[in-house]
PDB file of C-alpha atoms in Angstrom:
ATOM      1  CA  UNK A   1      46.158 -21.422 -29.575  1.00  0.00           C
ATOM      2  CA  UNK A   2      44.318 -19.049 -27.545  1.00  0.00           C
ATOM      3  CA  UNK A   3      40.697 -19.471 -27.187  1.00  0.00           C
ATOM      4  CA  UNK A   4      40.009 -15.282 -27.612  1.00  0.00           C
ATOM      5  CA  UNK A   5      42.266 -13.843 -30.573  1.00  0.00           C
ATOM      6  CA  UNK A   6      42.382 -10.514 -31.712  1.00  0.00           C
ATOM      7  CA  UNK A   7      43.323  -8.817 -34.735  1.00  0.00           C
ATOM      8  CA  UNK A   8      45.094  -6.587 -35.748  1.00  0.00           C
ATOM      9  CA  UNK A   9      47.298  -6.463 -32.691  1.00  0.00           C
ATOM     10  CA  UNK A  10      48.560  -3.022 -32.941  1.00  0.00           C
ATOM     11  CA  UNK A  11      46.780  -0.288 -35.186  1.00  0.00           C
ATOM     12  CA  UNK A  12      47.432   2.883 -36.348  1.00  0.00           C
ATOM     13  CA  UNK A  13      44.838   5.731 -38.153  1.00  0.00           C
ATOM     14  CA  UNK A  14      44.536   8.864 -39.159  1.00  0.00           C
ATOM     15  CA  UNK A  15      41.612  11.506 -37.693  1.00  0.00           C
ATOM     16  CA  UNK A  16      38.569  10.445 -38.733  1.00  0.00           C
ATOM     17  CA  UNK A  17      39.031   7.121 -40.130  1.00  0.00           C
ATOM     18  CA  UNK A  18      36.768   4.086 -40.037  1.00  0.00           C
ATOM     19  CA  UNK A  19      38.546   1.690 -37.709  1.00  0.00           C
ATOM     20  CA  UNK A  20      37.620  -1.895 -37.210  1.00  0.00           C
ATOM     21  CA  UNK A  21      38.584  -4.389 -33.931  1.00  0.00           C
ATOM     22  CA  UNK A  22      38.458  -8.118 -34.494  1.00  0.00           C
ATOM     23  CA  UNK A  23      37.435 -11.139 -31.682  1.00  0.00           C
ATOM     24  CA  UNK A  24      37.093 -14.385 -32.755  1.00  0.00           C
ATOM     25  CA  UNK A  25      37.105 -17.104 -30.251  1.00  0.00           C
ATOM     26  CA  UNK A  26      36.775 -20.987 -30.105  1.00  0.00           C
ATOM     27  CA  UNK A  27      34.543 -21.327 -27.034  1.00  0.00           C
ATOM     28  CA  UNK A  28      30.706 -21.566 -26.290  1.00  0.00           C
ATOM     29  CA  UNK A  29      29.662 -18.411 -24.857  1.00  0.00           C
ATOM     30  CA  UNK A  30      26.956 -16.906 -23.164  1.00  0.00           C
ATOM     31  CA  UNK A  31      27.991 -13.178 -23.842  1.00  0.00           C
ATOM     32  CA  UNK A  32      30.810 -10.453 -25.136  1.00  0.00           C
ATOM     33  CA  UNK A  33      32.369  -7.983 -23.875  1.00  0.00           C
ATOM     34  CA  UNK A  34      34.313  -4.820 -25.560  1.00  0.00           C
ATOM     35  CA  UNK A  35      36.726  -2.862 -22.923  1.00  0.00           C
ATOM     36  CA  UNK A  36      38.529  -0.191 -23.451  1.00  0.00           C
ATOM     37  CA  UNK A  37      41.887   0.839 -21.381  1.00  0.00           C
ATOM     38  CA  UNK A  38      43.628   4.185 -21.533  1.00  0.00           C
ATOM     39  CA  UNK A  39      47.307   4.087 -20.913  1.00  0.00           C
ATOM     40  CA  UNK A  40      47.950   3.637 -17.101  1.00  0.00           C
ATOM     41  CA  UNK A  41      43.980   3.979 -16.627  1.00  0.00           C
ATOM     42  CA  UNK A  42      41.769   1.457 -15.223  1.00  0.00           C
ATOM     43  CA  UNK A  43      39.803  -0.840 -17.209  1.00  0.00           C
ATOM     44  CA  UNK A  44      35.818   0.556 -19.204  1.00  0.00           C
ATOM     45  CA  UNK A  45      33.086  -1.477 -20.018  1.00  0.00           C
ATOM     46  CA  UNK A  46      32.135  -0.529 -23.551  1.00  0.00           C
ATOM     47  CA  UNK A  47      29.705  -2.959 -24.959  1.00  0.00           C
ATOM     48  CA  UNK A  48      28.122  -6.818 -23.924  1.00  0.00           C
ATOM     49  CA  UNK A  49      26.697  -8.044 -26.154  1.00  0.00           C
ATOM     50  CA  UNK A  50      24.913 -11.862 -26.709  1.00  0.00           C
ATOM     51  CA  UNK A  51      23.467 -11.278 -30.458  1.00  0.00           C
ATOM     52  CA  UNK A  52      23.241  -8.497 -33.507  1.00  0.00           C
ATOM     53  CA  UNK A  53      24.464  -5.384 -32.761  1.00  0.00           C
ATOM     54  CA  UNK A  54      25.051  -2.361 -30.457  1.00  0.00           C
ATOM     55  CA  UNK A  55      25.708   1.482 -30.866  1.00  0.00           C
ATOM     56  CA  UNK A  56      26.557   3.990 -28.960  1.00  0.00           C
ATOM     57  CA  UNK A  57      27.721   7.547 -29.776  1.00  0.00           C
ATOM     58  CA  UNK A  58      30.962   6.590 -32.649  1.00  0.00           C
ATOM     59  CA  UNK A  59      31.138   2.975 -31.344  1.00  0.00           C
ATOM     60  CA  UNK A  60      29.023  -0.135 -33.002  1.00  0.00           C
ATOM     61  CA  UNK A  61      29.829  -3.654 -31.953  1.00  0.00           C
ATOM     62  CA  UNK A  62      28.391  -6.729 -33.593  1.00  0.00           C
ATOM     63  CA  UNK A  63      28.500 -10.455 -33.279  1.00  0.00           C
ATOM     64  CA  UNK A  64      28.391 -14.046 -35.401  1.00  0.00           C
ATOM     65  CA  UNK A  65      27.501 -16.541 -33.186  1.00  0.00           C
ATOM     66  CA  UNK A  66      27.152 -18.975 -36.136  1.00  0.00           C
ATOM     67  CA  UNK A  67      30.602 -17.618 -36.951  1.00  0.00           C
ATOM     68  CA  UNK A  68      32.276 -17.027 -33.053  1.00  0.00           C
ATOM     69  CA  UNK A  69      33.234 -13.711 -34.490  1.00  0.00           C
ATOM     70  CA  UNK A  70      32.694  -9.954 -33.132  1.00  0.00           C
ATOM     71  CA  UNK A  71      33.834  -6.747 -34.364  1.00  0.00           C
ATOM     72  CA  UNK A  72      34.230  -3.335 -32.970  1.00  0.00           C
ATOM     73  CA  UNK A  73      33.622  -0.445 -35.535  1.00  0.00           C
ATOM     74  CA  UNK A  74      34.894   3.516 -34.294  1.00  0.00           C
ATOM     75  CA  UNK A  75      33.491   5.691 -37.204  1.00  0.00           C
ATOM     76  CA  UNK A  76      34.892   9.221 -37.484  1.00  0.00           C
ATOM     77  CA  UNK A  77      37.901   8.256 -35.207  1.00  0.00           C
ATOM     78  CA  UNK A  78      39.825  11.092 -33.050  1.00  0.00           C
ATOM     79  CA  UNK A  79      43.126  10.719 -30.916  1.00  0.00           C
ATOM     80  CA  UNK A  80      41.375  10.587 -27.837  1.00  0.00           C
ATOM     81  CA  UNK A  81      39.732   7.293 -29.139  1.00  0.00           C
ATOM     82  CA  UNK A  82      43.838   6.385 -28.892  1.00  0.00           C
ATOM     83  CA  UNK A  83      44.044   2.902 -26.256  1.00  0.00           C
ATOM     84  CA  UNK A  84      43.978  -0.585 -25.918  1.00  0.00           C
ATOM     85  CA  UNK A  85      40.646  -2.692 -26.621  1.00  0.00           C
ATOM     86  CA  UNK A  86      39.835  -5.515 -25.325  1.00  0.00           C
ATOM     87  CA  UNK A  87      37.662  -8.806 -25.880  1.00  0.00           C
ATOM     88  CA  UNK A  88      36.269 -10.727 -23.320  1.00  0.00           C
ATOM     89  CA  UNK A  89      34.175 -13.570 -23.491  1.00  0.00           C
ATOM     90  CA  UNK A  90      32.179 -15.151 -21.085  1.00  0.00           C
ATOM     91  CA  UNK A  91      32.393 -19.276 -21.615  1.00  0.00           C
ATOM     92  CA  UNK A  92      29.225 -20.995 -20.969  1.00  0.00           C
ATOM     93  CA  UNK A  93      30.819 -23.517 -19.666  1.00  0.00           C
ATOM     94  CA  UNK A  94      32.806 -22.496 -16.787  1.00  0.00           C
ATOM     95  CA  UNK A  95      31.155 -19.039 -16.420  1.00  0.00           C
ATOM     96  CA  UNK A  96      34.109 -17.085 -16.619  1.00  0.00           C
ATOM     97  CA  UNK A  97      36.088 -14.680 -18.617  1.00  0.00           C
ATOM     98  CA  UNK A  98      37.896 -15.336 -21.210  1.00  0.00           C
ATOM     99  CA  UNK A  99      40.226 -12.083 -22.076  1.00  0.00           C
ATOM    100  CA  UNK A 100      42.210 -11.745 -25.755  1.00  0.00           C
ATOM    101  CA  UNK A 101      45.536  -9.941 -25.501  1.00  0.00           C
ATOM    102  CA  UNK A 102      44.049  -6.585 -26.793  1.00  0.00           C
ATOM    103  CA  UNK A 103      44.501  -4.145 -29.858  1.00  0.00           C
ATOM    104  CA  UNK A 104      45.977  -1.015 -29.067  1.00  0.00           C
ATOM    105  CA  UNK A 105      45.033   1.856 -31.330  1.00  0.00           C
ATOM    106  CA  UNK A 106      46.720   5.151 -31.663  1.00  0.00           C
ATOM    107  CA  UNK A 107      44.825   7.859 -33.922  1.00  0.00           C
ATOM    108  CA  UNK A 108      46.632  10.879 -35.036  1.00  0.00           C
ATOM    109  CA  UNK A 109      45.629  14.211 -35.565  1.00  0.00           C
TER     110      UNK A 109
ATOM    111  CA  UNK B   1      31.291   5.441 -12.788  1.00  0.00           C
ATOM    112  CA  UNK B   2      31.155   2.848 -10.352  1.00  0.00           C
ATOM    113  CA  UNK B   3      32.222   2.595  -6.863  1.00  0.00           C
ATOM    114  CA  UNK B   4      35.501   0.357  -7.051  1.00  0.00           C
ATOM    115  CA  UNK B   5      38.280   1.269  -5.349  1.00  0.00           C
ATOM    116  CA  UNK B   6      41.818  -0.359  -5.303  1.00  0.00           C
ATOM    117  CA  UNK B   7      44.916   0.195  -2.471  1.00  0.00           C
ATOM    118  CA  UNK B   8      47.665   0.766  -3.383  1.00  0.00           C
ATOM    119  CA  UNK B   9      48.010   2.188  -7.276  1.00  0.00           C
ATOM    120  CA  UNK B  10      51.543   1.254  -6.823  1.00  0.00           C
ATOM    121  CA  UNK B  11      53.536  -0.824  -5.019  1.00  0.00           C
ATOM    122  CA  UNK B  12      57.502  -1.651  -4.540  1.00  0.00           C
ATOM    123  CA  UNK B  13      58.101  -4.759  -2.419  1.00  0.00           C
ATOM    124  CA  UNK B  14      61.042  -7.205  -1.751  1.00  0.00           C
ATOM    125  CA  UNK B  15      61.315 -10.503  -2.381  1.00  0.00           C
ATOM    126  CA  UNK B  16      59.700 -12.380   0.385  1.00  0.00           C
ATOM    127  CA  UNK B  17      57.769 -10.016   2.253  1.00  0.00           C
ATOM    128  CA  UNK B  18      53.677 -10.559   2.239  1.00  0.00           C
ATOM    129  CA  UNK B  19      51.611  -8.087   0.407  1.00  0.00           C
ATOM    130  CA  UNK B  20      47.794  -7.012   0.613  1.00  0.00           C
ATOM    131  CA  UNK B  21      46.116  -5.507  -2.160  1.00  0.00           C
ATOM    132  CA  UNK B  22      42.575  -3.855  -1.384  1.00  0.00           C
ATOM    133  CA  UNK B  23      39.862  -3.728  -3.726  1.00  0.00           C
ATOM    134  CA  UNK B  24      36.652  -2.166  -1.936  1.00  0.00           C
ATOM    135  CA  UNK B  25      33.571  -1.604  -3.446  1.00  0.00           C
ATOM    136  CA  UNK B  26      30.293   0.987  -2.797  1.00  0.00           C
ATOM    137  CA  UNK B  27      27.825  -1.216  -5.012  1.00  0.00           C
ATOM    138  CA  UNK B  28      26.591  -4.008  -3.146  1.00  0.00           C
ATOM    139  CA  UNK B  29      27.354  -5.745  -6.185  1.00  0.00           C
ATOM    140  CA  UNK B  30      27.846  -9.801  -5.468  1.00  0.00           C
ATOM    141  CA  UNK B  31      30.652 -11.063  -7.371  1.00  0.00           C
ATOM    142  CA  UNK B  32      34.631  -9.777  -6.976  1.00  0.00           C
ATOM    143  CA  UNK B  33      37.360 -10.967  -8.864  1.00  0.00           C
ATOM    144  CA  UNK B  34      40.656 -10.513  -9.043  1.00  0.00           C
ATOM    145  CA  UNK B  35      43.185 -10.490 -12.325  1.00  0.00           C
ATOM    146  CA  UNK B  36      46.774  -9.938 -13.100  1.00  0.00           C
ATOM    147  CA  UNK B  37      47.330  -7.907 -16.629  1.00  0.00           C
ATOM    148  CA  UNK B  38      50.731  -9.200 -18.190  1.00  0.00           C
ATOM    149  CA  UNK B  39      52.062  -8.385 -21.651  1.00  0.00           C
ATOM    150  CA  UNK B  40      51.160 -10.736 -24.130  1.00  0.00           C
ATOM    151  CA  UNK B  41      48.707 -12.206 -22.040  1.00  0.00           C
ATOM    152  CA  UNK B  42      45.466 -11.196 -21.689  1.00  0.00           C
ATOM    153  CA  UNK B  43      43.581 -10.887 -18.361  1.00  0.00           C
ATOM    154  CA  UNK B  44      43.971 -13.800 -16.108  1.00  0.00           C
ATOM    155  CA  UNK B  45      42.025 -14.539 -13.416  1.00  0.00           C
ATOM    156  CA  UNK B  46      43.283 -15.262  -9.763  1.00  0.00           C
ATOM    157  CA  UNK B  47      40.680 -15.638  -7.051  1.00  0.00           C
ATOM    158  CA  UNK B  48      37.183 -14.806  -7.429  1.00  0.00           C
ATOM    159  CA  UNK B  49      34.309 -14.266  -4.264  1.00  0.00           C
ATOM    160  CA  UNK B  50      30.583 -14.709  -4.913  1.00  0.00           C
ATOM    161  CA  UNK B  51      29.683 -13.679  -2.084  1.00  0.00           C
ATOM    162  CA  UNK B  52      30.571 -13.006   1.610  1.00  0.00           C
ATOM    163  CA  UNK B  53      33.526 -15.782   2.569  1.00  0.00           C
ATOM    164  CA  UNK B  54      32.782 -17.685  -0.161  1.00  0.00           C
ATOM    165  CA  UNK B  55      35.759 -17.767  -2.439  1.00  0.00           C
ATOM    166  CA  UNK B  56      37.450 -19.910  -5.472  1.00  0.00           C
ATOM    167  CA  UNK B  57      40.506 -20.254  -7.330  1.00  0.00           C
ATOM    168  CA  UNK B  58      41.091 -19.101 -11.001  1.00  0.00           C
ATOM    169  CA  UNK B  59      43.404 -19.700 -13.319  1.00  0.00           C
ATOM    170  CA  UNK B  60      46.654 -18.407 -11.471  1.00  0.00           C
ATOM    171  CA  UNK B  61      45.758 -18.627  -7.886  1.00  0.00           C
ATOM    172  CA  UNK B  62      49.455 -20.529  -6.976  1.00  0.00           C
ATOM    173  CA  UNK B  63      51.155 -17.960  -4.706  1.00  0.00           C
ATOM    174  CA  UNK B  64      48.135 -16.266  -3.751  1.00  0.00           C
ATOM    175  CA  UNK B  65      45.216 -16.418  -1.329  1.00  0.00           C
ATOM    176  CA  UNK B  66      41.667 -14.122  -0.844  1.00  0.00           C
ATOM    177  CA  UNK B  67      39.555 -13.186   1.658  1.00  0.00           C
ATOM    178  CA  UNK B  68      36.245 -11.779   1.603  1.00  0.00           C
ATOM    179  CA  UNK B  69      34.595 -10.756   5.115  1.00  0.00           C
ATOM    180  CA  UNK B  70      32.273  -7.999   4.265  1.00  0.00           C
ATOM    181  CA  UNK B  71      30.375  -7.727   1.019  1.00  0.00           C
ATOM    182  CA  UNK B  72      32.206  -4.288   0.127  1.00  0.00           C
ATOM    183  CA  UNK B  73      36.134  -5.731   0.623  1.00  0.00           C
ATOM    184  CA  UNK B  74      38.150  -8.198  -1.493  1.00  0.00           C
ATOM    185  CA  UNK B  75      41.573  -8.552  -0.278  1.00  0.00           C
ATOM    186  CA  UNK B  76      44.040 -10.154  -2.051  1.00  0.00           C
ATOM    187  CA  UNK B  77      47.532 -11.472  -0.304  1.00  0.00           C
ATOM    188  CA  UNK B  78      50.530 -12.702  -1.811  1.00  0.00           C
ATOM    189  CA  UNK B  79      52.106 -14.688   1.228  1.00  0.00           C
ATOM    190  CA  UNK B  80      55.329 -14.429   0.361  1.00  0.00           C
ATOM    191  CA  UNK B  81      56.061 -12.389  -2.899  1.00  0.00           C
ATOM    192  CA  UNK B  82      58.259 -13.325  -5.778  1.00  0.00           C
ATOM    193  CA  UNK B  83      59.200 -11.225  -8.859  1.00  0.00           C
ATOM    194  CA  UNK B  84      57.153 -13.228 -10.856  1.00  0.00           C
ATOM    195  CA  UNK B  85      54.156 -11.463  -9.572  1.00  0.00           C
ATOM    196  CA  UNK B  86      55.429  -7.994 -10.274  1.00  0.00           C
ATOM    197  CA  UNK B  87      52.552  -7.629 -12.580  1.00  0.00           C
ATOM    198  CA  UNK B  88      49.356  -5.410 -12.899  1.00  0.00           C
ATOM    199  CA  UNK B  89      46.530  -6.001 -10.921  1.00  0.00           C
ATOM    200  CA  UNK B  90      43.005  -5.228 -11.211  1.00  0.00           C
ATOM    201  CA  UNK B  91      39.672  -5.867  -9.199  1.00  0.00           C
ATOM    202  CA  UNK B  92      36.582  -6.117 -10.960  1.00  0.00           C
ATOM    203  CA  UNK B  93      32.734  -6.708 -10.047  1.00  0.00           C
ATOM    204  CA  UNK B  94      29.531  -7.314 -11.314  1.00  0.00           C
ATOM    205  CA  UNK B  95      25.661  -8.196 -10.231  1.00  0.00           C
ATOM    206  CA  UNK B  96      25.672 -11.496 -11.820  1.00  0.00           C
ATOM    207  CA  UNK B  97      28.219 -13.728 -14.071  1.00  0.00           C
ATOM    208  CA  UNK B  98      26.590 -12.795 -17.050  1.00  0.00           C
ATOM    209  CA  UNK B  99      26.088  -8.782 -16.294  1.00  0.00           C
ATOM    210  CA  UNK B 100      28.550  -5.934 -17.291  1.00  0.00           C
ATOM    211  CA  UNK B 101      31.776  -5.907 -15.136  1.00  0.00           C
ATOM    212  CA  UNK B 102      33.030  -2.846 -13.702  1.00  0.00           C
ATOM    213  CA  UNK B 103      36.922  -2.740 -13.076  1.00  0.00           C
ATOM    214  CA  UNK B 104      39.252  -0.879 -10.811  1.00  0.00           C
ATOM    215  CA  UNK B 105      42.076   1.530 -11.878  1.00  0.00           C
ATOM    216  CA  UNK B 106      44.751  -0.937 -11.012  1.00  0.00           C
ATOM    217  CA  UNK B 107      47.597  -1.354  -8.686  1.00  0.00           C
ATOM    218  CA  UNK B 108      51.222  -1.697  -9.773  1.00  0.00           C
ATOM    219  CA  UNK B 109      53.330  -4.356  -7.954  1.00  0.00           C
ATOM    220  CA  UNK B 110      56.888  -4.675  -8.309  1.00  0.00           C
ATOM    221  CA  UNK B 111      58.692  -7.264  -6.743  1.00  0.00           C
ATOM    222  CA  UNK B 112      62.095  -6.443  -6.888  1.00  0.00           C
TER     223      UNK B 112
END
C-alpha cells in the first residue's frame, strides 16, 4: 500500500463545477504539499500546508491531521484548471517527500 | 517564478553511453534534489545535495551518481544508461526541508 494515496485518480467536470482532490496518507508528517503539472510542463507549487486551511484565488486546500487526510477544492472550475495534481508529503521522520501518483483533471467547456 | 533551470528538455541516448543531466539554479537556495516521474508511480527521489559536495542517496539512486561543486549546479550522471531509466526527470529546490519546493520543467530521457 502506498503511504500517499489519491483519489479519484482520473476526473472529469464540466465549466464551473466544484471539484474536489483527495490525499490521505499513513505517515507522520511535518507538512503538505499540493502541485500542480500541466501536460509536458514542469512541476507548480500550489499550497503547503501543516494545519486548517489555505485559499488562494479558486483554490482552497485543507488538512486532518487527526485524520491524515487533505483535500484540494477548485470552485468555479475552467479548462485551463485542466492537469495533473499532486500530493506530497513531507515525513517527519526521514525528512523527505513522499509523492502520491496524482489526479489528473480535465474540465470542459 | 523561480530560477531553476534543467539541460537538456529532451534527450535520446543508447544503451550504454553515460549521460549528464544539468539542473542549475539562480536562488542560492540550499537543498537540490533530483526525481524520476514514472507512470503509476509517483515522484521518486534519486540523489539529493544539501549543500556544496555534500550529497545522499534516495530512494532509486542504483545506476546513478551526483555531484554538487558550486551551490548553483546539480548534475546528475547515469554512468552507463539502460532503458530502464528512460523516464522523466526533474530537479527541484528549496531553502529548507520543510519550505516550499520549486521544480524544474523537466528533461526527457530515452534510452533506446
Amino acid at each position: 500500500k502506498n503511504e500517499v494515496e489519491q483519489s479519484p485518480q482520473n476526473l472529469t467536470a464540466q465549466e464551473g463545477e466544484f471539484i474536489t482532490i483527495n490525499c490521505s496518507y499513513s505517515v507522520g508528517i511535518s507538512a503538505l504539499h499540493w502541485l500542480q503539472q500541466h501536460p509536458g510542463g514542469g512541476i507548480v507549487s500550489l499550497f503547503m500546508l501543516s494545519s486548517g486551511k489555505k485559499k488562494h484565488g479558486r483554490l482552497i486546500a485543507t488538512i486532518n491531521i487527526q485524520e491524515k487526510h487533505s483535500s484540494l477544492h477548485i470552485t468555479a472550475s475552467h479548462p485551463r484548471d485542466s492537469a495533473v495534481y499532486i500530493c506530497a508529503v513531507l515525513s517527519y521522520n526521514t525528512d523527505k517527500l513522499i509523492f502520491g501518483t496524482g489526479t489528473r483533471l480535465q474540465v470542459f467547456p | 517564478d523561480a530560477g531553476i533551470t534543467q539541460s537538456p528538455r529532451h534527450k535520446v541516448t543508447e544503451t550504454g553511453t553515460p549521460v549528464t543531466l544539468r539542473c542549475h539554479q539562480t536562488e542560492n537556495h540550499r537543498y537540490m534534489y533530483w526525481y524520476r516521474q514514472d507512470p503509476g508511480h509517483g515522484l521518486r527521489l534519486i540523489h539529493y545535495s544539501y549543500g556544496v559536495k555534500d550529497t545522499d542517496k534516495g530512494e532509486v539512486s542504483d545506476g546513478y551518481s551526483v555531484s554538487r561543486s558550486k551551490t548553483e549546479d546539480f548534475l546528475l550522471t547515469l554512468e552507463s544508461a539502460t532503458s530502464s531509466q528512460t523516464s522523466v526527470y526533474f530537479c527541484a529546490i528549496s531553502d529548507r526541508v520543510d519550505t516550499e519546493a520549486f521544480f524544474g520543467q523537466g528533461t526527457r530521457l530515452t534510452v533506446v
